[in-house]
Coordinates of C-alpha atoms (C1' of nucleotides) in Angstrom, one line a residue:
Chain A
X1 CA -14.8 -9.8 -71.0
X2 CA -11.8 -7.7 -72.1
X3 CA -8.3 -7.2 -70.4
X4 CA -7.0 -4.2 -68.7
X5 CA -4.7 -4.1 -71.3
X6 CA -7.8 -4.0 -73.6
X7 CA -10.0 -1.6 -71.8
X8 CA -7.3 1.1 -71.1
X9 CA -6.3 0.7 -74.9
X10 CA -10.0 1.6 -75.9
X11 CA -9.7 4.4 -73.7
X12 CA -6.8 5.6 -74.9
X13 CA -7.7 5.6 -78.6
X14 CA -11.1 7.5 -77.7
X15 CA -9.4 10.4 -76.2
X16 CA -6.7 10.2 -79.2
X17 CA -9.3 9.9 -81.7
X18 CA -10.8 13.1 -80.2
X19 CA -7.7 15.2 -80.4
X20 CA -6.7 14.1 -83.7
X21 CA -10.0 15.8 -84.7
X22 CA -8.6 18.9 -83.6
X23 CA -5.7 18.3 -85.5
X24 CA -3.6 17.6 -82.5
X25 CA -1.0 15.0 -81.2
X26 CA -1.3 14.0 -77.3
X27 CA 1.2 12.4 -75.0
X28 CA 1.3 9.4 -72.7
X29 CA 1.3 11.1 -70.2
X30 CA -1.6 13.4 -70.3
X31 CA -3.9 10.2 -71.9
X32 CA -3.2 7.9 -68.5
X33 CA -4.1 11.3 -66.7
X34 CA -7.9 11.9 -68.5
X35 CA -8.5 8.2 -68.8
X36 CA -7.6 7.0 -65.5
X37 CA -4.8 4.5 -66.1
X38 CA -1.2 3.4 -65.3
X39 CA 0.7 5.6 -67.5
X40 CA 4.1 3.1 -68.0
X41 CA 1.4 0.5 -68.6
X42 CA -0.6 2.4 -70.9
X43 CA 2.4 3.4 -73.0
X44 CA 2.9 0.0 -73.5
X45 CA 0.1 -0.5 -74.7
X46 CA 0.4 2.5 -77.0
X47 CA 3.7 1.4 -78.3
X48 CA 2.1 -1.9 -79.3
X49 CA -0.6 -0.6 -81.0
X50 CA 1.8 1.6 -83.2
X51 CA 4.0 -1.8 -84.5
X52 CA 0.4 -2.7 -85.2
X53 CA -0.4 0.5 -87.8
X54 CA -3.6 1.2 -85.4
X55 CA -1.8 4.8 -84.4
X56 CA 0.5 7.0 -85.1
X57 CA 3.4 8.1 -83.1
X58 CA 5.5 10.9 -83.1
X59 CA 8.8 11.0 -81.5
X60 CA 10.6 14.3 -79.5
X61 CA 9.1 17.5 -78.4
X62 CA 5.5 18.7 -80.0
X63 CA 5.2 14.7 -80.3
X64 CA 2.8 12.3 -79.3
X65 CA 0.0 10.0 -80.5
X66 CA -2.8 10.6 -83.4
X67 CA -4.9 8.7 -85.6
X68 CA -5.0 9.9 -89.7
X69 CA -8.3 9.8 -91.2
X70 CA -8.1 6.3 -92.1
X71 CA -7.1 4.9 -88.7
X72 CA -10.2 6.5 -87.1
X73 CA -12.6 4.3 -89.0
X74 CA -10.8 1.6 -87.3
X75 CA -13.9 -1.2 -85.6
X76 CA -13.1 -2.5 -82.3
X77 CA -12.8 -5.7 -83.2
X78 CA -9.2 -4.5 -84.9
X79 CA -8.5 -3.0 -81.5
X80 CA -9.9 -5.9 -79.5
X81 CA -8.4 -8.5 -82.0
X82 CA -4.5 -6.6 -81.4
X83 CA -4.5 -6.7 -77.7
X84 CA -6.5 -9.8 -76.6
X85 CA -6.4 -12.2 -79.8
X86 CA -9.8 -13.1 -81.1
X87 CA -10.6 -15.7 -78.4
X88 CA -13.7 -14.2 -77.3
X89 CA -14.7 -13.5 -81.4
X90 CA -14.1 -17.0 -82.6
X91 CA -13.2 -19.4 -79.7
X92 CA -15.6 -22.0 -77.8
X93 CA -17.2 -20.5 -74.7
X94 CA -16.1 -23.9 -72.4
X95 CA -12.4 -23.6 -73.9
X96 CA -12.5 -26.7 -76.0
X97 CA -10.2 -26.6 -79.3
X98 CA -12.2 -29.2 -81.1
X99 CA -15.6 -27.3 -80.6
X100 CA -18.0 -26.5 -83.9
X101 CA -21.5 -26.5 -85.4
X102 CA -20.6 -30.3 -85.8
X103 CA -19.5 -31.1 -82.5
X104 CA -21.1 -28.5 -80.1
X105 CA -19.6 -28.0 -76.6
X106 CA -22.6 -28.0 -74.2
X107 CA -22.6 -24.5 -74.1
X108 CA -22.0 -24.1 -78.0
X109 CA -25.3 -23.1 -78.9
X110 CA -26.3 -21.2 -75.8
X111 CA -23.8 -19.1 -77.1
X112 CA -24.1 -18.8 -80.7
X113 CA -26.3 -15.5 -80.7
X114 CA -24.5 -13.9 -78.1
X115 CA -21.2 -14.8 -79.9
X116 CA -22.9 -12.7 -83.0
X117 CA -24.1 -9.9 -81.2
X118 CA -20.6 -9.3 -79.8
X119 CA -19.0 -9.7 -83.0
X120 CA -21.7 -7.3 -85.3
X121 CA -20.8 -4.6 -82.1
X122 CA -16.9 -5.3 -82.2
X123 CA -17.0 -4.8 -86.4
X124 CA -19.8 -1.9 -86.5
X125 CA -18.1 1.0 -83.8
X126 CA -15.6 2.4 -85.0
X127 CA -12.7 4.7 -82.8
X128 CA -15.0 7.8 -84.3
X129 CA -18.0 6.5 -83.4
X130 CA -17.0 6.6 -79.9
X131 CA -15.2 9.7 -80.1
X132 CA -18.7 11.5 -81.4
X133 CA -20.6 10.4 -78.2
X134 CA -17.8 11.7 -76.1
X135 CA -17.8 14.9 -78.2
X136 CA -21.6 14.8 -78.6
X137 CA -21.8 14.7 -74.8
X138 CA -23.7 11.3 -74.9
X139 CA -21.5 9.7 -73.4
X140 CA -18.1 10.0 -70.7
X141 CA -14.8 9.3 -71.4
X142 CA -13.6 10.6 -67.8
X143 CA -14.8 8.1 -65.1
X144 CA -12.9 7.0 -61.9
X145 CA -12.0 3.4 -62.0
Chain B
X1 CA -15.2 -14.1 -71.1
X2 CA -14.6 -16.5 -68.3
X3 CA -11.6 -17.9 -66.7
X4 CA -10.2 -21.1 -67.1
X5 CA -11.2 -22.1 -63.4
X6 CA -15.1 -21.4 -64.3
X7 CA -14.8 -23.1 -68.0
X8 CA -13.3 -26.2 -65.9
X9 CA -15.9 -25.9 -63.2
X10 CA -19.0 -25.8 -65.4
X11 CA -17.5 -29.0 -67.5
X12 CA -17.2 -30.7 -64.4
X13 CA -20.7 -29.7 -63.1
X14 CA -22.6 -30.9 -66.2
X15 CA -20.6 -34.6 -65.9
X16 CA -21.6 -34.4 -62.3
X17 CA -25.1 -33.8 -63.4
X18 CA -25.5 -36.6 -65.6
X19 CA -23.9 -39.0 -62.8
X20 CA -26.4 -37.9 -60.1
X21 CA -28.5 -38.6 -62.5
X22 CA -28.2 -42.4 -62.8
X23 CA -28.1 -42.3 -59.2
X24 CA -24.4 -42.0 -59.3
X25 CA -21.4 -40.0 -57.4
X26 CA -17.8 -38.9 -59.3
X27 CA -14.8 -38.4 -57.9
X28 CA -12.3 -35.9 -58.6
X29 CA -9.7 -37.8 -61.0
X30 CA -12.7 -39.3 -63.3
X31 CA -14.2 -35.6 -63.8
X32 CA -10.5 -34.4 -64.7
X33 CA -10.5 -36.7 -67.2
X34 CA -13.4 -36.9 -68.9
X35 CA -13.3 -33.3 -69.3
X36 CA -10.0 -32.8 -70.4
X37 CA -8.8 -30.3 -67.3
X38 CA -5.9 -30.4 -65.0
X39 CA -7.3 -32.8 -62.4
X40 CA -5.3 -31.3 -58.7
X41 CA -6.9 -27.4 -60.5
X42 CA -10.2 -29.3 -61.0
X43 CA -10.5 -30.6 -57.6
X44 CA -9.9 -26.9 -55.8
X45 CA -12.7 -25.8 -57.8
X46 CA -14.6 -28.5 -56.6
X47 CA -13.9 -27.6 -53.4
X48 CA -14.7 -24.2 -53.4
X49 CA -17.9 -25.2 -55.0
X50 CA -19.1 -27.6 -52.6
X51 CA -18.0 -24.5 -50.0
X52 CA -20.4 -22.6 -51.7
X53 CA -23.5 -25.2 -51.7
X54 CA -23.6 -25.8 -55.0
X55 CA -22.3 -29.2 -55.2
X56 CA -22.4 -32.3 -52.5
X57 CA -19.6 -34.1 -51.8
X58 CA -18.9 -37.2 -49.9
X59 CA -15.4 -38.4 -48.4
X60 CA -14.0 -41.5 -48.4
X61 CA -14.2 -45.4 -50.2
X62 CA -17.4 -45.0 -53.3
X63 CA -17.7 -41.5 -52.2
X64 CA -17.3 -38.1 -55.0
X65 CA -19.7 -35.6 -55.8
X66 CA -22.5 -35.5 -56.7
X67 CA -25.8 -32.7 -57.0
X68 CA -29.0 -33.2 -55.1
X69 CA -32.4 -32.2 -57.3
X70 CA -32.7 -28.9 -55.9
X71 CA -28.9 -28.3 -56.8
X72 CA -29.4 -29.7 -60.3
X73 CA -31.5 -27.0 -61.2
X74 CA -28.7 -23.8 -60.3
X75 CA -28.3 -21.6 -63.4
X76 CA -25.6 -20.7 -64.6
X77 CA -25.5 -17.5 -63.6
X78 CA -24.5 -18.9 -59.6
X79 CA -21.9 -21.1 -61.6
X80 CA -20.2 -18.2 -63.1
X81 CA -20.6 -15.7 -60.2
X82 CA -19.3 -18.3 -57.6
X83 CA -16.3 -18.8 -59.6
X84 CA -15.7 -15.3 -61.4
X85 CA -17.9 -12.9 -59.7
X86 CA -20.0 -11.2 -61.9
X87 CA -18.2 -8.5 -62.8
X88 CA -19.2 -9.8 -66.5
X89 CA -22.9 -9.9 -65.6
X90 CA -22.9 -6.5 -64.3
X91 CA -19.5 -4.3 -64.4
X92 CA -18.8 -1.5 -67.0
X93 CA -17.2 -2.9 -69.9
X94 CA -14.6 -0.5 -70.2
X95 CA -13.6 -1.2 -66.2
X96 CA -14.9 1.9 -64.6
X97 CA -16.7 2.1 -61.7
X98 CA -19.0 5.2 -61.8
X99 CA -20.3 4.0 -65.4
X100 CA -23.8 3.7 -64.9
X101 CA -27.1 4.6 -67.6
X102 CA -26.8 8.4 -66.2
X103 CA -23.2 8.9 -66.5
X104 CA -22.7 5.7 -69.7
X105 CA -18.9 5.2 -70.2
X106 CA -18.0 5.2 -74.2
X107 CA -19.3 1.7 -74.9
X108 CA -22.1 1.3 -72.3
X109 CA -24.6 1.9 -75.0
X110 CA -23.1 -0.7 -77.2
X111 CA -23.1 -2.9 -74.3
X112 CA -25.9 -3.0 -72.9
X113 CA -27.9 -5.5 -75.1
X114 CA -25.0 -8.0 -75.2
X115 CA -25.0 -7.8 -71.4
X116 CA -28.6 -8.2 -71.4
X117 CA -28.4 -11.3 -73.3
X118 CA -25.4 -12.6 -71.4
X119 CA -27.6 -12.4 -68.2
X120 CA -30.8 -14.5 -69.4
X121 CA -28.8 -16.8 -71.1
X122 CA -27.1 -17.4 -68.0
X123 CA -30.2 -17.2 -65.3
X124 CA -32.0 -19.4 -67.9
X125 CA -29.6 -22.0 -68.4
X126 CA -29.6 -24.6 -65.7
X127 CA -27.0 -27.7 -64.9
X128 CA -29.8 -30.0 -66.1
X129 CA -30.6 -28.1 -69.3
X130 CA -27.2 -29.1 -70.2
X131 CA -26.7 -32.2 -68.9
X132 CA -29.9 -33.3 -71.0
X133 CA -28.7 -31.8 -73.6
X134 CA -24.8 -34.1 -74.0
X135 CA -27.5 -36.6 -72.5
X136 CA -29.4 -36.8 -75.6
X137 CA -26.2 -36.5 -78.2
X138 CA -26.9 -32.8 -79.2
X139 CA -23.6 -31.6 -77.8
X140 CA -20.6 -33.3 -76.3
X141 CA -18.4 -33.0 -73.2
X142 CA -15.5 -35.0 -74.2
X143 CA -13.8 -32.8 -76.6
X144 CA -10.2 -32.0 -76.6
X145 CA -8.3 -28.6 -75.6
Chain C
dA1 C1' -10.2 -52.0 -35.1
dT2 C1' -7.7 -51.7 -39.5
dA3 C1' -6.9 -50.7 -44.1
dA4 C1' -8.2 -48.4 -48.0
dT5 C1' -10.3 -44.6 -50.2
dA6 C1' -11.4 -40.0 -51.5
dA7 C1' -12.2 -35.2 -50.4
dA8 C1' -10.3 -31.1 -47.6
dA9 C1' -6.8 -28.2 -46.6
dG10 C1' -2.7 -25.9 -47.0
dA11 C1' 1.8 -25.2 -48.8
dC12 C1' 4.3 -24.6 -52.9
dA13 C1' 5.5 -23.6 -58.0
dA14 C1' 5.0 -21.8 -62.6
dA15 C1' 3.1 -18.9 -65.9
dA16 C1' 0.7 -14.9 -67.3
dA17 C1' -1.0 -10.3 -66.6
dT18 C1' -0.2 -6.0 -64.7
dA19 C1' 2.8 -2.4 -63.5
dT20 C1' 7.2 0.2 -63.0
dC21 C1' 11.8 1.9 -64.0
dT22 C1' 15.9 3.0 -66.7
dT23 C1' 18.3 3.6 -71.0
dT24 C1' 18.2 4.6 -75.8
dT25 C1' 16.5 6.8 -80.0
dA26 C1' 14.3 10.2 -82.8
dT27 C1' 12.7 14.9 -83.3
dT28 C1' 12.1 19.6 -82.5
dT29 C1' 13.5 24.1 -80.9
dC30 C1' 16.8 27.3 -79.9
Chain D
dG1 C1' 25.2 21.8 -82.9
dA2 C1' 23.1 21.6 -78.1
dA3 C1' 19.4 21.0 -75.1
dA4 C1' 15.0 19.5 -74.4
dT5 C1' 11.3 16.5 -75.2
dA6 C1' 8.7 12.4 -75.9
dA7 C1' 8.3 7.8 -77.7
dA8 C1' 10.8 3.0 -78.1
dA9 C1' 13.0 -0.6 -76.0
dG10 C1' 14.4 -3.4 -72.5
dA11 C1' 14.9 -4.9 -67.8
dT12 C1' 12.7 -5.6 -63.5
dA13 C1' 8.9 -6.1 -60.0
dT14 C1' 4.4 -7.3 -58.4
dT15 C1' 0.1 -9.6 -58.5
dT16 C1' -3.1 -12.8 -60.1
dT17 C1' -4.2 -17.0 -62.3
dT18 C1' -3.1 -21.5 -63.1
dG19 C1' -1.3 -25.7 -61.7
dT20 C1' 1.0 -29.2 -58.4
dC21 C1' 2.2 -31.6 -54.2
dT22 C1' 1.8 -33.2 -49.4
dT23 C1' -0.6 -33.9 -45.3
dT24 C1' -4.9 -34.3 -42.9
dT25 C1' -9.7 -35.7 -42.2
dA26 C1' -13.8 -38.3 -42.9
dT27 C1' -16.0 -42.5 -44.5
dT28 C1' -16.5 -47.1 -46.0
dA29 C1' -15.5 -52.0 -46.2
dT30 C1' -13.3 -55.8 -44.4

DNA sequence: ATAATAAAAGACAAAAATATCTTTTATTTC
DNA sequence: GAAATAAAAGATATTTTTGTCTTTTATTAT
């Protein structure tokens, strides 16, 4: 469904979303650490969704990653959108280019309500949504892979 | 949400489905094109598939594939495993293993009705359903990439 | 039997995704 | 200002996916 790329970036921006509510920055380093992911890979990541405005980064000792109070509200389908285009949002389930309510792909209407669901989840959750289960202790942020 | 191996494999399988039914068989360079896929790519998939008894296939002069009654009547759900696995149908959607309803990963919640769906759209979607379906003009298998 | 046909198998190639490593730049602390 | 820190940038490596090509095997038709 998502990348890796994708699913260590969600990660990532839980646990940041988390520490920016306690008015603190984290590093790379320590986010590949909780979240169970390559940290070169992850910074990449990171760095990418910085040129994209999604985070904040902070440069030199005390620095790291954070989210203001605006970012936070950020829906997954901004985070989803940035690191794996909105193929699975918008595209046709079979692949084809020329695929629409006009000229359904066979599996075009098989997948209309599922294409909905995904996209009312992607725009509702937000980065502190997620965060507030973690916090809340609904929910684990910490899993082995 | 599925590779392009298993978006190939279940174009192919519908136009096999509408040739077994008129009593037909395919071969490997007619599905490619018909379909719009990469016709050597096509025909490994094929292979695997009729590996994995989910298609027939017959060598030599007016042979092809083709799917017996029984065979016309596989959901999609074996399409998609076969090819993908079901790491879609079942994994954690953030990619970690211990995820589970007693220790949920940050979007398990979220994702468990969307996977619901996903799963009885695909365990009640068989080859036929679709073949009748491009059979009787309500969707279309010849659309471009 | 022979020739023609079409799938099977296996080797190979290219592209994309995943992952790592090194160097540079910005910032902070002393 | 110098040293330390941490992200940014860029180069490189590995793996997986996608795609192609060649040879072999089975079947059919003549």
């Amino acid at each position: 469904m998502f990348s890796k790329a994708c699913t260590y970036g969600i990660r990532a921006l839980i646990l940041i979303t988390q520490r920016s509510n306690e008015g603190e920055k984290i590093g790379a380093k320590e986010i590949a650490e909780v979240t169970a992911t390559p940290e070169p890979f992850t910074a990449k990541i990171l760095q990418q969704l910085s040129r994209q405005g999604i985070i904040q980064s902070v440069k030199g000792p005390r620095g790291g990653f954070y989210l203001d109070d605006e970012q936070q509200n950020t829906p997954l389908y901004t985070v989803v959108a940035a690191i794996d285009g909105d193929q699975l949002m918008t595209g046709c389930g079979l692949g084809f280019l020329e695929c629409s309510d006009e000229k359904p792909c066979p599996m075009h209407a098989k997948f209309k309500s599922i294409r909905a669901s995904i996209n009312k989840m992607l725009q509702s959750t937000t980065l502190k949504d997620l965060s507030n289960d973690v916090e809340g202790g609904l929910s684990f942020l910490s899993l082995k892979n």
